[in-house]
Amino acid sequence: MKKLIWFIVSFLAFEIVIVVLIDFILLLGELKLEITTDAMFTSLKELLFHPVQTIQGYMAAKNPLFLILTVLNLFYSAILQIRRKTKKDGWDIHEKNAYHGSARWAKEKEILDGNFIAKSEKEVRETFLQSLKERDKKI
């Protein structure tokens, strides 16, 4: 469902760009060197106020540029959603064992992953003192 929504959103966004692009191309072809920013804004305003009529006009006129770009837009939007990964993997985002830019407290299993043996503070202190005594005996 989420991919379908994103497909529709991306299709509509690209379609708006296509319609605006075609409108400017047709305006340029009509006015040629006499084009002004005022004419461009008027054309854009007309397009934004009546987008459905503009698209229906392109369809009725069988505008080849509009038809080709719309079909390409359909395929491109579909490919975008098919290739889109829902979850990133690897070092991009690693939720179970974050290590690139993570700022959270480690879990016990992340610290004690088999490479270290968990001992109490008292055991560590006794082991350390015992090693010092053994060192002193050798000297």
Short mmCIF file of C-alpha atoms in Angstrom, two decimals:
data_model
loop_
_atom_site.label_atom_id
_atom_site.label_comp_id
_atom_site.label_asym_id
_atom_site.label_seq_id
_atom_site.Cartn_x
_atom_site.Cartn_y
_atom_site.Cartn_z
CA MET A 1 0.00 0.00 0.00
CA LYS A 2 2.83 2.35 0.90
CA LYS A 3 4.58 1.66 -2.41
CA LEU A 4 1.35 2.35 -4.30
CA ILE A 5 0.97 5.71 -2.59
CA TRP A 6 4.58 6.63 -3.39
CA PHE A 7 4.05 5.47 -6.99
CA ILE A 8 1.07 7.82 -7.33
CA VAL A 9 2.90 10.72 -5.67
CA SER A 10 6.02 10.32 -7.83
CA PHE A 11 3.93 9.88 -10.99
CA LEU A 12 1.94 13.05 -10.30
CA ALA A 13 5.05 15.05 -9.42
CA PHE A 14 6.80 14.04 -12.64
CA GLU A 15 3.60 14.59 -14.62
CA ILE A 16 3.38 18.17 -13.35
CA VAL A 17 6.94 18.77 -14.52
CA ILE A 18 6.12 17.22 -17.90
CA VAL A 19 3.01 19.37 -18.38
CA VAL A 20 4.86 22.55 -17.42
CA LEU A 21 7.75 21.66 -19.73
CA ILE A 22 5.43 20.96 -22.67
CA ASP A 23 3.51 24.16 -21.98
CA PHE A 24 6.71 26.20 -22.13
CA ILE A 25 7.85 24.42 -25.30
CA LEU A 26 4.51 25.13 -26.99
CA LEU A 27 4.60 28.75 -25.78
CA LEU A 28 8.13 29.14 -27.13
CA GLY A 29 7.05 27.65 -30.45
CA GLU A 30 4.07 30.02 -30.62
CA LEU A 31 5.78 33.26 -29.60
CA LYS A 32 9.34 32.47 -30.77
CA LEU A 33 11.53 35.51 -30.16
CA GLU A 34 8.68 37.64 -28.80
CA ILE A 35 8.41 35.61 -25.58
CA THR A 36 8.36 37.62 -22.36
CA THR A 37 8.26 36.72 -18.71
CA ASP A 38 4.76 38.14 -18.58
CA ALA A 39 3.63 35.70 -21.27
CA MET A 40 5.35 32.85 -19.43
CA PHE A 41 3.67 33.70 -16.12
CA THR A 42 0.28 34.06 -17.81
CA SER A 43 0.68 30.67 -19.46
CA LEU A 44 1.82 29.08 -16.18
CA LYS A 45 -1.06 30.67 -14.27
CA GLU A 46 -3.54 29.36 -16.84
CA LEU A 47 -1.96 25.92 -16.60
CA LEU A 48 -2.10 25.83 -12.79
CA PHE A 49 -5.72 27.03 -12.67
CA HIS A 50 -6.90 24.52 -15.30
CA PRO A 51 -4.53 21.52 -15.29
CA VAL A 52 -7.22 18.97 -16.18
CA GLN A 53 -8.34 20.95 -19.23
CA THR A 54 -4.71 21.34 -20.31
CA ILE A 55 -4.08 17.61 -20.06
CA GLN A 56 -7.35 16.85 -21.85
CA GLY A 57 -6.28 19.23 -24.61
CA TYR A 58 -2.96 17.42 -24.98
CA MET A 59 -4.79 14.09 -25.10
CA ALA A 60 -7.36 15.34 -27.64
CA ALA A 61 -4.61 16.79 -29.84
CA LYS A 62 -2.63 13.53 -29.40
CA ASN A 63 0.44 15.53 -28.55
CA PRO A 64 3.25 13.00 -29.16
CA LEU A 65 5.63 14.61 -26.67
CA PHE A 66 3.00 14.44 -23.92
CA LEU A 67 2.06 10.84 -24.72
CA ILE A 68 5.64 9.59 -24.90
CA LEU A 69 6.73 11.38 -21.72
CA THR A 70 3.64 10.18 -19.83
CA VAL A 71 4.32 6.55 -20.79
CA LEU A 72 7.96 6.97 -19.80
CA ASN A 73 6.81 8.54 -16.55
CA LEU A 74 4.63 5.49 -15.82
CA PHE A 75 7.54 3.12 -16.37
CA TYR A 76 10.00 5.28 -14.45
CA SER A 77 7.68 5.69 -11.46
CA ALA A 78 7.02 1.94 -11.42
CA ILE A 79 10.74 1.12 -11.61
CA LEU A 80 11.47 3.56 -8.81
CA GLN A 81 9.04 1.76 -6.52
CA ILE A 82 10.13 -1.74 -7.52
CA ARG A 83 13.80 -1.02 -6.88
CA ARG A 84 13.16 0.98 -3.72
CA LYS A 85 14.26 -0.85 -0.61
CA THR A 86 11.98 -0.58 2.37
CA LYS A 87 14.75 -1.10 4.89
CA LYS A 88 18.39 -0.24 4.49
CA ASP A 89 20.88 -2.89 5.43
CA GLY A 90 24.55 -3.05 6.26
CA TRP A 91 26.24 0.00 7.64
CA ASP A 92 23.58 2.46 6.36
CA ILE A 93 21.25 1.63 9.23
CA HIS A 94 21.92 -1.33 11.45
CA GLU A 95 19.27 -1.31 14.12
CA LYS A 96 20.43 -4.33 16.10
CA ASN A 97 24.07 -3.33 16.37
CA ALA A 98 24.45 0.30 15.31
CA TYR A 99 28.01 1.42 14.95
CA HIS A 100 28.07 4.27 12.42
CA GLY A 101 27.02 7.44 14.19
CA SER A 102 24.98 5.68 16.83
CA ALA A 103 24.32 7.49 20.05
CA ARG A 104 22.69 5.07 22.45
CA TRP A 105 23.58 2.84 25.38
CA ALA A 106 24.92 -0.55 24.39
CA LYS A 107 23.01 -3.68 25.25
CA GLU A 108 24.67 -6.36 27.34
CA LYS A 109 24.82 -8.81 24.44
CA GLU A 110 26.65 -6.21 22.34
CA ILE A 111 29.36 -5.81 24.97
CA LEU A 112 29.59 -9.43 26.04
CA ASP A 113 29.50 -11.08 22.64
CA GLY A 114 31.65 -14.10 23.56
CA ASN A 115 34.96 -12.27 23.31
CA PHE A 116 34.81 -11.10 26.91
CA ILE A 117 33.94 -12.86 30.15
CA ALA A 118 31.71 -10.98 32.54
CA LYS A 119 33.11 -10.80 36.04
CA SER A 120 32.17 -8.81 39.07
CA GLU A 121 34.27 -5.93 40.30
CA LYS A 122 35.38 -7.97 43.30
CA GLU A 123 36.60 -10.85 41.10
CA VAL A 124 38.53 -8.48 38.85
CA ARG A 125 40.17 -6.79 41.83
CA GLU A 126 41.15 -10.13 43.40
CA THR A 127 42.57 -11.41 40.12
CA PHE A 128 44.54 -8.19 39.66
CA LEU A 129 45.96 -8.30 43.20
CA GLN A 130 46.82 -11.99 42.78
CA SER A 131 48.70 -11.20 39.55
CA LEU A 132 50.65 -8.47 41.37
CA LYS A 133 51.63 -10.91 44.14
CA GLU A 134 52.79 -13.47 41.56
CA ARG A 135 54.79 -10.78 39.76
CA ASP A 136 56.45 -9.71 43.01
CA LYS A 137 57.42 -13.32 43.77
CA LYS A 138 59.22 -13.60 40.42
CA ILE A 139 61.20 -10.43 40.97
#
